[in-house]
Coordinates of C-alpha atoms in Angstrom, one line a residue:
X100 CA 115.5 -54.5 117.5
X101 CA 118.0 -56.7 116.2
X102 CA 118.8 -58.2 119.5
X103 CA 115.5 -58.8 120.1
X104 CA 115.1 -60.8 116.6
X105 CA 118.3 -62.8 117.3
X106 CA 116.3 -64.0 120.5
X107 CA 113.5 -64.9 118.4
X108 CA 115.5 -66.4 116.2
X109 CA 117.4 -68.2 118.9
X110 CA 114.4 -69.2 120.9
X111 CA 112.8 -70.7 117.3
X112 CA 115.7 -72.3 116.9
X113 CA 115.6 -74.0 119.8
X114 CA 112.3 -75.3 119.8
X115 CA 113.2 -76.9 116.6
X116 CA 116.0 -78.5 118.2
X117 CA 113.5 -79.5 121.2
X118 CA 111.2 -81.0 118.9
X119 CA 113.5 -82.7 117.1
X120 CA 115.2 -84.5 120.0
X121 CA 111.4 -85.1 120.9
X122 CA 111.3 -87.1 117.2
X123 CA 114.1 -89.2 117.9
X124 CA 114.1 -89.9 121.2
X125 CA 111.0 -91.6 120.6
X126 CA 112.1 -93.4 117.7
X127 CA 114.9 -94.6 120.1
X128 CA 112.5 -95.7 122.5
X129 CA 109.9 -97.7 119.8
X130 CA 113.2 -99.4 118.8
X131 CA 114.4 -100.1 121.9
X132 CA 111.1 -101.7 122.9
X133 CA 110.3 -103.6 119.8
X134 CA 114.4 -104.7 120.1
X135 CA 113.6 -106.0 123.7
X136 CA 110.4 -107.7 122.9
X137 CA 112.1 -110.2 120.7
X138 CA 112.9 -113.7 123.1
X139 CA 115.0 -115.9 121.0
X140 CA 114.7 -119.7 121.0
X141 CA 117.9 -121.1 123.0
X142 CA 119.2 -124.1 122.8
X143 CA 118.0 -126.1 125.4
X144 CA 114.4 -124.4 124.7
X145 CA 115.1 -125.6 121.2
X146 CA 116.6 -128.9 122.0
X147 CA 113.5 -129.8 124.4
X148 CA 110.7 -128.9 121.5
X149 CA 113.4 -131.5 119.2
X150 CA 113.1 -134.1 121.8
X151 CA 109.2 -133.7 122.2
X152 CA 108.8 -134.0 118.4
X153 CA 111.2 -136.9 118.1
X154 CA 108.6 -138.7 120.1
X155 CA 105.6 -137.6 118.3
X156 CA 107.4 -139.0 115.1
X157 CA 108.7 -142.0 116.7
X158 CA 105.1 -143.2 117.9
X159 CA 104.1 -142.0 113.8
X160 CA 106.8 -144.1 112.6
X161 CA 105.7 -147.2 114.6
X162 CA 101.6 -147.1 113.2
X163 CA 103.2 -146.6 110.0
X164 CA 105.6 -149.6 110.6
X165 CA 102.8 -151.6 111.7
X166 CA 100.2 -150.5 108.9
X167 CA 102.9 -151.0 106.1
X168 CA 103.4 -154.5 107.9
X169 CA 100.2 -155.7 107.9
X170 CA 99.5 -154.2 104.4
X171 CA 102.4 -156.0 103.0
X172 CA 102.0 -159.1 104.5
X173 CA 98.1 -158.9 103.3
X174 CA 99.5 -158.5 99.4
X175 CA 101.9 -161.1 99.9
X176 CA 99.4 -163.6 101.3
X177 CA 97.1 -162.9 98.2
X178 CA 99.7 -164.4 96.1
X179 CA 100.6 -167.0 98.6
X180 CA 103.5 -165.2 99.8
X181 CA 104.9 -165.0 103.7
X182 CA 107.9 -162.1 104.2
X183 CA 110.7 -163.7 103.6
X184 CA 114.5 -162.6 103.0
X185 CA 113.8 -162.4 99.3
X186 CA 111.3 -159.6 99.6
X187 CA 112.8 -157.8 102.8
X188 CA 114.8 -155.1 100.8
X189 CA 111.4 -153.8 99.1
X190 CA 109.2 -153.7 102.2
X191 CA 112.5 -151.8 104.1
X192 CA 112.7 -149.6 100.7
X193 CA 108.9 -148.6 101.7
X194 CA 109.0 -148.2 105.1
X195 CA 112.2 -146.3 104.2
X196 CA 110.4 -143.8 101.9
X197 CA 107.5 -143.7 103.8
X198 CA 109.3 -142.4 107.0
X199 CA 111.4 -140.3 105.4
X200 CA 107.8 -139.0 103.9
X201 CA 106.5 -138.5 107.0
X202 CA 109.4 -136.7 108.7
X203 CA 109.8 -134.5 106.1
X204 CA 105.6 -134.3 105.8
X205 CA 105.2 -133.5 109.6
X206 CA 108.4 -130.3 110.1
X207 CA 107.4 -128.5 106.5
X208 CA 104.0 -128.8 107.5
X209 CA 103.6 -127.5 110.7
X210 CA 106.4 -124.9 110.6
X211 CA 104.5 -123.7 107.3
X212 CA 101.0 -123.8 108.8
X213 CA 101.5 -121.9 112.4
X214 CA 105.5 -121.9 112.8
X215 CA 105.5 -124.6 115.3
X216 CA 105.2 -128.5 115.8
X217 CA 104.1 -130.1 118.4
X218 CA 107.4 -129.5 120.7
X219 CA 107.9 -126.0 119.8
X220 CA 103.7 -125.3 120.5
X221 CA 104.6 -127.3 124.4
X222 CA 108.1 -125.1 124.3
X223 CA 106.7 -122.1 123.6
X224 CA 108.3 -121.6 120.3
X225 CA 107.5 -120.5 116.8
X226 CA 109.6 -120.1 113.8
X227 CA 109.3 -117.0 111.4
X228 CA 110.7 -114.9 108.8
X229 CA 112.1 -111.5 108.2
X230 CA 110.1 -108.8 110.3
X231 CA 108.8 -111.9 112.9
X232 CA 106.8 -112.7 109.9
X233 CA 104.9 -116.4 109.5
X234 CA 107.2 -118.5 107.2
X235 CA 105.9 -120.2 103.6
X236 CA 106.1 -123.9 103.1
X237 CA 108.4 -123.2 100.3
X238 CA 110.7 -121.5 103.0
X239 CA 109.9 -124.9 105.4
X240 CA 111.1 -126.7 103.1
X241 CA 114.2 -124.7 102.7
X242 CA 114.8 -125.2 106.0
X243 CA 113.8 -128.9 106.5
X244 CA 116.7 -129.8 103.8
X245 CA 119.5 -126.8 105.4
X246 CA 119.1 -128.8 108.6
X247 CA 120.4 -131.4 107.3
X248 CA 123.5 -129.6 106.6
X249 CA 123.5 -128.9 109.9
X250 CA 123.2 -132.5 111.3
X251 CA 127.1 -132.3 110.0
X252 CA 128.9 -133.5 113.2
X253 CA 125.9 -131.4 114.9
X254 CA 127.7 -128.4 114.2
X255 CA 124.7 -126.5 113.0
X256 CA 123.0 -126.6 116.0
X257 CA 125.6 -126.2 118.6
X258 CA 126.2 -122.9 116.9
X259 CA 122.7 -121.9 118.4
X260 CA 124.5 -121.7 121.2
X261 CA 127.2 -118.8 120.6
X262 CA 124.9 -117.5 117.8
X263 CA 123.5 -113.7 119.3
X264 CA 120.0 -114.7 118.4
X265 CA 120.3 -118.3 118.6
X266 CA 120.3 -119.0 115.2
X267 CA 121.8 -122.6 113.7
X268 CA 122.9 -123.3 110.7
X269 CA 119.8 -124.7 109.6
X270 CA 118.2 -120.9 110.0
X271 CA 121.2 -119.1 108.8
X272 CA 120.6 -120.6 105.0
X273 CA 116.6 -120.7 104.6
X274 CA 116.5 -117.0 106.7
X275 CA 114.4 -118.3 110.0
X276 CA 114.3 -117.3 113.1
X277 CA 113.2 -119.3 116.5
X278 CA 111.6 -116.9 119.2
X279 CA 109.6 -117.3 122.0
X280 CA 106.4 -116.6 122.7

């Protein structure tokens, strides 16, 4: 009788232990697939969306050049004004702000809005949060003024390249990630 309650208790037992490998090897294995499901943005990847919005921004900054041209050289005319040396430094203080505006305008807005700009969206990229989570334009912003820090010497974003998940510098402070899609 007591024998046969220490195989009960033994077989019980068991089965607990059974079931409780069961548990965790499953956890394991959710883990383990939600772990390999995460691509990060490399560098080049990275590098190629940069490019692609450089362009974007570049043919921006030229109908802004031109607008801000013709707009200034329509208010100097109404006072009998051409552009001239004397009033160069204001209309390059303008154009200044207003590309700096737009720069600025164009990364917060897109990577708060859907993640991506227009490189990352061709690249295959998208920039989130904590948990893969879709990033704030407060965050955006974060980041849009960290990467600056890491335009030091390009550090920053050469450390994208021995970072594990291909984080720069820029990501490290405003707590981004870059995966792919």
């Amino acid at each position: 009788m007591i024998m046969e309650a220490e195989r009960k208790a033994a077989a019980a037992l068991e089965l607990i232990l059974e079931e409780e490998f069961d548990r965790l090897y499953e956890r394991l294995k959710r883990e383990e697939e939600k772990a390999g499901v995460i691509q990060w943005g490399g560098f080049f990847r990275r590098a190629g969306a940069f490019f692609i919005d450089v362009l974007v921004l570049t043919i921006f900054s030229l109908l802004l050049f031109y607008f801000a041209y013709v707009g200034y050289s329509v208010g100097l005319a109404a006072h009998h004004q051409t552009l001239s040396e004397e009033n160069l430094d204001v209309f390059l203080l303008f154009l200044s702000l207003g590309s700096l505006a737009l720069v600025t305008g164009y990364f917060v807005l897109f990577h708060g809005m859907e993640g991506k700009t227009v490189g990352k969206w061709m690249f295959g990229l998208r920039v989130v949060g904590p948990n893969q989570e879709p990033i704030t334009y407060s965050r955006a912003l974060l980041r849009w003024i960290a990467t600056w820090v890491s335009a030091i010497f390009g550090l920053g974003f050469l450390w994208v390249l021995f970072s594990r998940e291909k984080r720069g510098w820029h990501d490290l402070l405003a707590g981004t990630w870059v995966i792919r899609e």
